[in-house]
Amino acid sequence: MPYQAPIKDMLFVMNELANLQAVSELPGCEDATPETAEAVLEESAKFVAGEIAPLNHEGDKEPSYWTKDGVITTKGFKEAFRQFADAGWQGLQHPTEYGGQGLPKLVGTPCVEMLHGANLAFALCPLLSDGAIEALLTAGSDEQKATYLEPLVTGKWTGTMNLTEPQAGSDLAAVRTRAEPQGDGTYKIFGTKIFITYGDHDMTDNIVHLVLARTPDAPAGVKGISLFIVPKFMVNADGSLGARNDAHCVSIEHKLGIKASPTAVLQFGDNGGAIGTLVGEENRGLEYMFIMMNAARFGVGMQGIGLSEHAYQHALAYAKDRVQSRDLTGSPSGVAIINHPDVRRLLMNMRSQTEAARALAYVGAALYDAAHHSADAEVRAENQAVYEYLVPVIKGWSTELSQDVTRDGVQIHGGMGFIEETGAAQHYRDSKILTIYEGTTAIQANDLIGRKTVRDAGKVAKGLIAQVRATEAELAKLEGADFAAIRKHLSQGAADLEAVVDYVVANIKADIKGVFSGSVPYLKLAGIVLGGWQMARAAVISQQKLDAGDGDASFYKAKIATTRFFADHFLTQSSGIRTSVIEGSAGVLALDIEQF
Amino acid sequence: MPYQAPIKDMLFVMNELANLQAVSELPGCEDATPETAEAVLEESAKFVAGEIAPLNHEGDKEPSYWTKDGVITTKGFKEAFRQFADAGWQGLQHPTEYGGQGLPKLVGTPCVEMLHGANLAFALCPLLSDGAIEALLTAGSDEQKATYLEPLVTGKWTGTMNLTEPQAGSDLAAVRTRAEPQGDGTYKIFGTKIFITYGDHDMTDNIVHLVLARTPDAPAGVKGISLFIVPKFMVNADGSLGARNDAHCVSIEHKLGIKASPTAVLQFGDNGGAIGTLVGEENRGLEYMFIMMNAARFGVGMQGIGLSEHAYQHALAYAKDRVQSRDLTGSPSGVAIINHPDVRRLLMNMRSQTEAARALAYVGAALYDAAHHSADAEVRAENQAVYEYLVPVIKGWSTELSQDVTRDGVQIHGGMGFIEETGAAQHYRDSKILTIYEGTTAIQANDLIGRKTVRDAGKVAKGLIAQVRATEAELAKLEGADFAAIRKHLSQGAADLEAVVDYVVANIKADIKGVFSGSVPYLKLAGIVLGGWQMARAAVISQQKLDAGDGDASFYKAKIATTRFFADHFLTQSSGIRTSVIEGSAGVLALDIEQF
């Protein structure tokens, strides 16, 4: 099923909810006018629909594969990546001095969503490069920047993140890979890394591995981890490629989904040691890794949204096309299944969650831009704090809901959905990694509780809730059953979220396990309420546009109806989740391990 | 991961919740004493663990495949099926006069659950034979019974259900397959059937296809469908096999899951006509098909429960084994991940839903037995009505939750869950068919609304709710926070279910599309409330056992804690669902098709 970027909704969210105009007035963002943004989105949409989306199902049928000379990617990927790089898409959000376009995150984000929507497995490679670029921009030496940034930003090379080891999944304290200083400023790296996305491939001449390892005298735990650059091929002073480094892909995984994306086991130092250079300071690797990780977490959230959109389009096309059974109100013969109420409900599930998650993520992107570009340090800090609160929600909630959405997509297809050639099943399989990599949903939820809620005693969360209340006041001014329902459920949602935030802050010390047993439900509640809030804002603005006779009335009416659906079917879950979090830890923790 | 039947919970549910003693006092069920049942379950558990479960992942890796001479099943399936048949498992619930064991459904059901839990793809074949046996017992002629029943009941042959055609998925009104009378009592069948489970295989010498087709002068729509027996090989008067019939498997599907189970496209009559005989009367095929279908729907519900149990055991073993990250309350080194609160929450999600669904299904099986064996016609009718109300709930709810449970199972495995060799992903893939075949969840929900709620104006539903209220009264007699929480949430659940039943009955005429747009949420609500009710009954009984110092205290305490969890985390969803059903149809139906 061909994917088409939902440009209309993207532009609506950028302009009306995320205030692109304000972003384009930030220092350094002046080029990102709404007109430019629209042109960029249209170009990106054309590119992904033409070049990237057609490879999505191909990559599932003919995955990338391992050979002793390296991984061969799915036919067509190499050429597509070359086009992607040559057109400048890798550098969209990166500095112009390294060959990027220097556009704000708010403009880059829809393009990223499109790329993921078109082809998750392909888009992972640029996502990882983005993380490597961010880390080097922040912590790289001048020489490292000079050597690696332009090739990464222009897509000449790609980047990887090497965290996981066989004995240490999410637990970086357990990292064992060694880095031995050679006295010449370089280190020899020894160890095994697993689950390395695009850890090897044939799309570019070189790969820049960023690797967590321990120096000989490093303290135990996460405070003794350093970050190293370990290129696949050494780089000569003139930028040309030198000797093959001792970093080899020994196998790739046979996975449930994203099959075109090679997931490598990388062996460092089996033949004398892989040569690496230290990034930033020794023992601060975790901090730098989090720079990559946070960029990647937002990106994985966009994967969830892009994939949900694709699954929705796929199911929608089928629902309009497939004729089966008469209409409930009577019809002379069978009707397209979109006329059947439960198919309609499933489609609205898919649509409303995708739109809500998109709205929240783009608003997050605008916060990031203000945090990075505002002239006022206080404004920067405020926006950064809110952005950081939202990152685990955007990552965790958007990816969890993508599993609901892709499941609904298969369901709409009926028996055909279970047949692989239909393609709906691929979305369902692909989605399952999104709640796992770059930190499972539980890890996002731990972050939401620990660093994002408890540390400031709920201040940022309460600030967001106050903004939700302001939207409630706007809703109160509007007439009709839709706005009354939206307001009622949003109001209850805000009260429920506030109660949960208060509970978390008040009980974390006395009952840490009890509080953390509600971490994922809290994250889900935050997603529903804050996503619902953005939908409510969208509905208010849509009504204002309708009242003013301004623009596409059908679009605005659909937005209001979709918000109404989201309120009735998702915001209504808030009180149950609140009870589960606040009263539900006893049942979670009651059993002894032997009783399981 | 080896599957072990959860015999302890099965026996508890059979004896304490479904009242096996009472079933064993029904006429014709005298052999099914609790002691016999326990022995049967233990034998069955041993058989499936030893012979069937080991083939589960094998079948996923090496699916059955098509050849021009017929489908070859996964290595080991043929021998396993022979053992299954020879040991008499196919005939467990079927009449002794045809070689069966004649045991009640309440005893057969746990054995069926085990078989599905061990190997869904394998167990599908017996499930379809069960349906064919039921149809022939009800509607077959004496000659047909004499010819086909014993081979089916003893597993010498297997049966299939041939409903679906390419142009007609769930819509049987659109069936086009033709049956032309030959004047000798036989018919020639012409047409194409798709999605035929075990439509061809090499496990038995013959296959008995039950095929829906139209005779030349049949009325249009579902009232013109007749049911035919079309054997793969004709059967001679002495029971030996005759000529190959003109019914051929032309391909099998490449599927998301249950890969060992061949899903066939069957071509009838391409070489002159497949010979068939009419089952029962002309144009009553739909009615007979529903006999098969209802047996199969209950069976598919058991698939959801068996698969959930397997996924739970799989994830539990991993959670106990996998050491990662320190304990939240502090520990010198990493701990098994079962100690982390969110892993615990996911395990309790899996466990509590599986136990609740099992309890409801077994209670349903006991209703079936009373409906079939009670000496009192009124008792039979009452039990039949309640059983029929529960069938769409058992099928729809147990299979939908199996998709949540298998998803949680992958999540607990983290990155390893996404790697196919781990096996957790297979459960996730396998589960997706369960909400589709034998009627999608929407079709179950339509049945729940139309035939099971509206037709009797909610009488059966209200009768069940009255029983829930009686359990609430029992809960009120017990002390402590667990029972208070269970009672509070069950009480609210009953009120919510009642409100929804009232809404459905009151609005079906005036707003049929609005009511049906809440059909699946209504089904889910019924599952949660009725499953929660059974758990509450289990908790009450467990407390009584504890008070009496009777039996395994650890088991009973775990049952109470699991019920508490189910109440806090699932029954708490009831009010939100009620609002979605009663107030949420506007958003479902608001968009014009062009607005999508």
mmCIF file with all atom_site columns, C-alpha atoms in Angstrom, chain B residues 153-271:
data_model
loop_
_atom_site.group_PDB
_atom_site.id
_atom_site.type_symbol
_atom_site.label_atom_id
_atom_site.label_alt_id
_atom_site.label_comp_id
_atom_site.label_asym_id
_atom_site.label_entity_id
_atom_site.label_seq_id
_atom_site.pdbx_PDB_ins_code
_atom_site.Cartn_x
_atom_site.Cartn_y
_atom_site.Cartn_z
_atom_site.occupancy
_atom_site.B_iso_or_equiv
_atom_site.pdbx_formal_charge
_atom_site.auth_seq_id
_atom_site.auth_comp_id
_atom_site.auth_asym_id
_atom_site.auth_atom_id
_atom_site.pdbx_PDB_model_num
ATOM 1   C CA . VAL B 1 153 ? -14.286 -39.413 16.254  1.00 0.00 ? 153 VAL B CA 1
ATOM 2   C CA . THR B 1 154 ? -11.338 -41.796 16.375  1.00 0.00 ? 154 THR B CA 1
ATOM 3   C CA . GLY B 1 155 ? -9.081  -39.454 14.440  1.00 0.00 ? 155 GLY B CA 1
ATOM 4   C CA . LYS B 1 156 ? -8.713  -41.860 11.544  1.00 0.00 ? 156 LYS B CA 1
ATOM 5   C CA . TRP B 1 157 ? -9.847  -38.975 9.324   1.00 0.00 ? 157 TRP B CA 1
ATOM 6   C CA . THR B 1 158 ? -10.198 -35.254 9.920   1.00 0.00 ? 158 THR B CA 1
ATOM 7   C CA . GLY B 1 159 ? -12.875 -32.710 9.065   1.00 0.00 ? 159 GLY B CA 1
ATOM 8   C CA . THR B 1 160 ? -12.935 -29.217 7.587   1.00 0.00 ? 160 THR B CA 1
ATOM 9   C CA . MET B 1 161 ? -15.374 -26.316 7.344   1.00 0.00 ? 161 MET B CA 1
ATOM 10  C CA . ASN B 1 162 ? -15.703 -24.750 3.890   1.00 0.00 ? 162 ASN B CA 1
ATOM 11  C CA . LEU B 1 163 ? -17.467 -21.420 4.143   1.00 0.00 ? 163 LEU B CA 1
ATOM 12  C CA . THR B 1 164 ? -15.361 -18.605 2.792   1.00 0.00 ? 164 THR B CA 1
ATOM 13  C CA . GLU B 1 165 ? -15.056 -17.752 -0.891  1.00 0.00 ? 165 GLU B CA 1
ATOM 14  C CA . PRO B 1 166 ? -12.858 -15.094 -2.452  1.00 0.00 ? 166 PRO B CA 1
ATOM 15  C CA . GLN B 1 167 ? -15.706 -12.638 -2.941  1.00 0.00 ? 167 GLN B CA 1
ATOM 16  C CA . ALA B 1 168 ? -17.405 -13.451 0.361   1.00 0.00 ? 168 ALA B CA 1
ATOM 17  C CA . GLY B 1 169 ? -15.412 -13.230 3.574   1.00 0.00 ? 169 GLY B CA 1
ATOM 18  C CA . SER B 1 170 ? -17.784 -13.236 6.495   1.00 0.00 ? 170 SER B CA 1
ATOM 19  C CA . ASP B 1 171 ? -20.809 -12.675 4.280   1.00 0.00 ? 171 ASP B CA 1
ATOM 20  C CA . LEU B 1 172 ? -22.307 -16.090 3.666   1.00 0.00 ? 172 LEU B CA 1
ATOM 21  C CA . ALA B 1 173 ? -25.159 -14.581 1.679   1.00 0.00 ? 173 ALA B CA 1
ATOM 22  C CA . ALA B 1 174 ? -22.623 -14.149 -1.100  1.00 0.00 ? 174 ALA B CA 1
ATOM 23  C CA . VAL B 1 175 ? -21.676 -17.844 -1.350  1.00 0.00 ? 175 VAL B CA 1
ATOM 24  C CA . ARG B 1 176 ? -21.585 -18.943 -5.012  1.00 0.00 ? 176 ARG B CA 1
ATOM 25  C CA . THR B 1 177 ? -20.359 -22.539 -4.929  1.00 0.00 ? 177 THR B CA 1
ATOM 26  C CA . ARG B 1 178 ? -22.848 -24.670 -6.900  1.00 0.00 ? 178 ARG B CA 1
ATOM 27  C CA . ALA B 1 179 ? -24.244 -28.114 -6.104  1.00 0.00 ? 179 ALA B CA 1
ATOM 28  C CA . GLU B 1 180 ? -25.876 -29.914 -9.028  1.00 0.00 ? 180 GLU B CA 1
ATOM 29  C CA . PRO B 1 181 ? -28.076 -32.909 -8.209  1.00 0.00 ? 181 PRO B CA 1
ATOM 30  C CA . GLN B 1 182 ? -27.117 -36.036 -10.172 1.00 0.00 ? 182 GLN B CA 1
ATOM 31  C CA . GLY B 1 183 ? -30.401 -37.859 -9.704  1.00 0.00 ? 183 GLY B CA 1
ATOM 32  C CA . ASP B 1 184 ? -28.740 -40.633 -7.692  1.00 0.00 ? 184 ASP B CA 1
ATOM 33  C CA . GLY B 1 185 ? -28.791 -38.845 -4.371  1.00 0.00 ? 185 GLY B CA 1
ATOM 34  C CA . THR B 1 186 ? -25.398 -37.288 -4.972  1.00 0.00 ? 186 THR B CA 1
ATOM 35  C CA . TYR B 1 187 ? -24.470 -33.791 -6.121  1.00 0.00 ? 187 TYR B CA 1
ATOM 36  C CA . LYS B 1 188 ? -21.633 -32.405 -8.159  1.00 0.00 ? 188 LYS B CA 1
ATOM 37  C CA . ILE B 1 189 ? -19.950 -29.478 -6.444  1.00 0.00 ? 189 ILE B CA 1
ATOM 38  C CA . PHE B 1 190 ? -18.258 -26.636 -8.342  1.00 0.00 ? 190 PHE B CA 1
ATOM 39  C CA . GLY B 1 191 ? -16.525 -23.666 -6.784  1.00 0.00 ? 191 GLY B CA 1
ATOM 40  C CA . THR B 1 192 ? -13.557 -22.197 -4.954  1.00 0.00 ? 192 THR B CA 1
ATOM 41  C CA . LYS B 1 193 ? -13.195 -22.039 -1.191  1.00 0.00 ? 193 LYS B CA 1
ATOM 42  C CA . ILE B 1 194 ? -10.450 -20.085 0.562   1.00 0.00 ? 194 ILE B CA 1
ATOM 43  C CA . PHE B 1 195 ? -9.017  -19.968 4.074   1.00 0.00 ? 195 PHE B CA 1
ATOM 44  C CA . ILE B 1 196 ? -9.740  -23.668 4.613   1.00 0.00 ? 196 ILE B CA 1
ATOM 45  C CA . THR B 1 197 ? -7.865  -24.720 7.724   1.00 0.00 ? 197 THR B CA 1
ATOM 46  C CA . TYR B 1 198 ? -6.197  -28.101 7.221   1.00 0.00 ? 198 TYR B CA 1
ATOM 47  C CA . GLY B 1 199 ? -7.964  -28.166 3.858   1.00 0.00 ? 199 GLY B CA 1
ATOM 48  C CA . ASP B 1 200 ? -5.245  -30.555 2.848   1.00 0.00 ? 200 ASP B CA 1
ATOM 49  C CA . HIS B 1 201 ? -2.582  -32.420 4.823   1.00 0.00 ? 201 HIS B CA 1
ATOM 50  C CA . ASP B 1 202 ? -0.814  -35.763 5.091   1.00 0.00 ? 202 ASP B CA 1
ATOM 51  C CA . MET B 1 203 ? -1.750  -36.687 8.664   1.00 0.00 ? 203 MET B CA 1
ATOM 52  C CA . THR B 1 204 ? -4.685  -38.945 7.769   1.00 0.00 ? 204 THR B CA 1
ATOM 53  C CA . ASP B 1 205 ? -5.739  -40.943 4.741   1.00 0.00 ? 205 ASP B CA 1
ATOM 54  C CA . ASN B 1 206 ? -8.937  -39.048 4.179   1.00 0.00 ? 206 ASN B CA 1
ATOM 55  C CA . ILE B 1 207 ? -10.398 -35.617 4.843   1.00 0.00 ? 207 ILE B CA 1
ATOM 56  C CA . VAL B 1 208 ? -14.102 -34.929 5.238   1.00 0.00 ? 208 VAL B CA 1
ATOM 57  C CA . HIS B 1 209 ? -14.918 -31.526 3.798   1.00 0.00 ? 209 HIS B CA 1
ATOM 58  C CA . LEU B 1 210 ? -18.187 -29.949 4.887   1.00 0.00 ? 210 LEU B CA 1
ATOM 59  C CA . VAL B 1 211 ? -19.024 -27.475 2.181   1.00 0.00 ? 211 VAL B CA 1
ATOM 60  C CA . LEU B 1 212 ? -21.603 -24.707 1.841   1.00 0.00 ? 212 LEU B CA 1
ATOM 61  C CA . ALA B 1 213 ? -23.073 -24.532 -1.657  1.00 0.00 ? 213 ALA B CA 1
ATOM 62  C CA . ARG B 1 214 ? -26.239 -23.613 -3.530  1.00 0.00 ? 214 ARG B CA 1
ATOM 63  C CA . THR B 1 215 ? -28.544 -25.983 -5.357  1.00 0.00 ? 215 THR B CA 1
ATOM 64  C CA . PRO B 1 216 ? -29.845 -24.814 -8.756  1.00 0.00 ? 216 PRO B CA 1
ATOM 65  C CA . ASP B 1 217 ? -33.172 -23.418 -7.578  1.00 0.00 ? 217 ASP B CA 1
ATOM 66  C CA . ALA B 1 218 ? -32.074 -22.176 -4.186  1.00 0.00 ? 218 ALA B CA 1
ATOM 67  C CA . PRO B 1 219 ? -33.324 -18.770 -3.066  1.00 0.00 ? 219 PRO B CA 1
ATOM 68  C CA . ALA B 1 220 ? -30.808 -15.935 -2.944  1.00 0.00 ? 220 ALA B CA 1
ATOM 69  C CA . GLY B 1 221 ? -28.977 -15.036 0.223   1.00 0.00 ? 221 GLY B CA 1
ATOM 70  C CA . VAL B 1 222 ? -28.385 -17.144 3.305   1.00 0.00 ? 222 VAL B CA 1
ATOM 71  C CA . LYS B 1 223 ? -31.708 -18.938 2.936   1.00 0.00 ? 223 LYS B CA 1
ATOM 72  C CA . GLY B 1 224 ? -30.460 -20.704 -0.165  1.00 0.00 ? 224 GLY B CA 1
ATOM 73  C CA . ILE B 1 225 ? -27.381 -22.340 1.249   1.00 0.00 ? 225 ILE B CA 1
ATOM 74  C CA . SER B 1 226 ? -27.105 -26.085 1.728   1.00 0.00 ? 226 SER B CA 1
ATOM 75  C CA . LEU B 1 227 ? -24.441 -28.165 3.446   1.00 0.00 ? 227 LEU B CA 1
ATOM 76  C CA . PHE B 1 228 ? -22.639 -31.010 1.709   1.00 0.00 ? 228 PHE B CA 1
ATOM 77  C CA . ILE B 1 229 ? -20.164 -33.691 2.658   1.00 0.00 ? 229 ILE B CA 1
ATOM 78  C CA . VAL B 1 230 ? -17.384 -33.832 0.094   1.00 0.00 ? 230 VAL B CA 1
ATOM 79  C CA . PRO B 1 231 ? -14.730 -36.360 1.075   1.00 0.00 ? 231 PRO B CA 1
ATOM 80  C CA . LYS B 1 232 ? -11.220 -36.093 -0.317  1.00 0.00 ? 232 LYS B CA 1
ATOM 81  C CA . PHE B 1 233 ? -11.477 -39.781 -1.207  1.00 0.00 ? 233 PHE B CA 1
ATOM 82  C CA . MET B 1 234 ? -14.803 -41.446 -1.878  1.00 0.00 ? 234 MET B CA 1
ATOM 83  C CA . VAL B 1 235 ? -15.740 -44.068 0.698   1.00 0.00 ? 235 VAL B CA 1
ATOM 84  C CA . ASN B 1 236 ? -16.748 -47.571 -0.348  1.00 0.00 ? 236 ASN B CA 1
ATOM 85  C CA . ALA B 1 237 ? -19.606 -49.446 1.281   1.00 0.00 ? 237 ALA B CA 1
ATOM 86  C CA . ASP B 1 238 ? -17.156 -51.392 3.437   1.00 0.00 ? 238 ASP B CA 1
ATOM 87  C CA . GLY B 1 239 ? -15.551 -48.190 4.679   1.00 0.00 ? 239 GLY B CA 1
ATOM 88  C CA . SER B 1 240 ? -12.444 -48.551 2.560   1.00 0.00 ? 240 SER B CA 1
ATOM 89  C CA . LEU B 1 241 ? -11.291 -45.643 0.425   1.00 0.00 ? 241 LEU B CA 1
ATOM 90  C CA . GLY B 1 242 ? -12.348 -45.363 -3.192  1.00 0.00 ? 242 GLY B CA 1
ATOM 91  C CA . ALA B 1 243 ? -11.538 -42.923 -5.934  1.00 0.00 ? 243 ALA B CA 1
ATOM 92  C CA . ARG B 1 244 ? -9.923  -39.547 -5.410  1.00 0.00 ? 244 ARG B CA 1
ATOM 93  C CA . ASN B 1 245 ? -12.660 -36.902 -5.397  1.00 0.00 ? 245 ASN B CA 1
ATOM 94  C CA . ASP B 1 246 ? -12.418 -33.762 -7.515  1.00 0.00 ? 246 ASP B CA 1
ATOM 95  C CA . ALA B 1 247 ? -11.525 -31.511 -4.591  1.00 0.00 ? 247 ALA B CA 1
ATOM 96  C CA . HIS B 1 248 ? -7.980  -30.233 -4.759  1.00 0.00 ? 248 HIS B CA 1
ATOM 97  C CA . CYS B 1 249 ? -5.768  -27.922 -2.796  1.00 0.00 ? 249 CYS B CA 1
ATOM 98  C CA . VAL B 1 250 ? -4.297  -25.502 -5.318  1.00 0.00 ? 250 VAL B CA 1
ATOM 99  C CA . SER B 1 251 ? -2.267  -23.414 -2.897  1.00 0.00 ? 251 SER B CA 1
ATOM 100 C CA . ILE B 1 252 ? -1.773  -22.552 0.749   1.00 0.00 ? 252 ILE B CA 1
ATOM 101 C CA . GLU B 1 253 ? -1.322  -19.121 2.313   1.00 0.00 ? 253 GLU B CA 1
ATOM 102 C CA . HIS B 1 254 ? 1.854   -17.486 3.594   1.00 0.00 ? 254 HIS B CA 1
ATOM 103 C CA . LYS B 1 255 ? 0.673   -16.310 6.982   1.00 0.00 ? 255 LYS B CA 1
ATOM 104 C CA . LEU B 1 256 ? 1.652   -14.134 9.928   1.00 0.00 ? 256 LEU B CA 1
ATOM 105 C CA . GLY B 1 257 ? 1.333   -17.049 12.346  1.00 0.00 ? 257 GLY B CA 1
ATOM 106 C CA . ILE B 1 258 ? 0.042   -20.583 12.960  1.00 0.00 ? 258 ILE B CA 1
ATOM 107 C CA . LYS B 1 259 ? 2.354   -21.451 10.109  1.00 0.00 ? 259 LYS B CA 1
ATOM 108 C CA . ALA B 1 260 ? 2.267   -25.193 10.607  1.00 0.00 ? 260 ALA B CA 1
ATOM 109 C CA . SER B 1 261 ? -1.478  -25.142 10.011  1.00 0.00 ? 261 SER B CA 1
ATOM 110 C CA . PRO B 1 262 ? -2.046  -25.242 6.254   1.00 0.00 ? 262 PRO B CA 1
ATOM 111 C CA . THR B 1 263 ? -4.624  -22.681 5.133   1.00 0.00 ? 263 THR B CA 1
ATOM 112 C CA . ALA B 1 264 ? -5.829  -23.984 1.824   1.00 0.00 ? 264 ALA B CA 1
ATOM 113 C CA . VAL B 1 265 ? -7.458  -22.730 -1.302  1.00 0.00 ? 265 VAL B CA 1
ATOM 114 C CA . LEU B 1 266 ? -9.670  -25.640 -2.359  1.00 0.00 ? 266 LEU B CA 1
ATOM 115 C CA . GLN B 1 267 ? -10.892 -26.039 -5.889  1.00 0.00 ? 267 GLN B CA 1
ATOM 116 C CA . PHE B 1 268 ? -14.024 -28.142 -6.236  1.00 0.00 ? 268 PHE B CA 1
ATOM 117 C CA . GLY B 1 269 ? -15.057 -29.561 -9.564  1.00 0.00 ? 269 GLY B CA 1
ATOM 118 C CA . ASP B 1 270 ? -12.330 -28.439 -11.942 1.00 0.00 ? 270 ASP B CA 1
ATOM 119 C CA . ASN B 1 271 ? -12.254 -31.951 -13.394 1.00 0.00 ? 271 ASN B CA 1
#
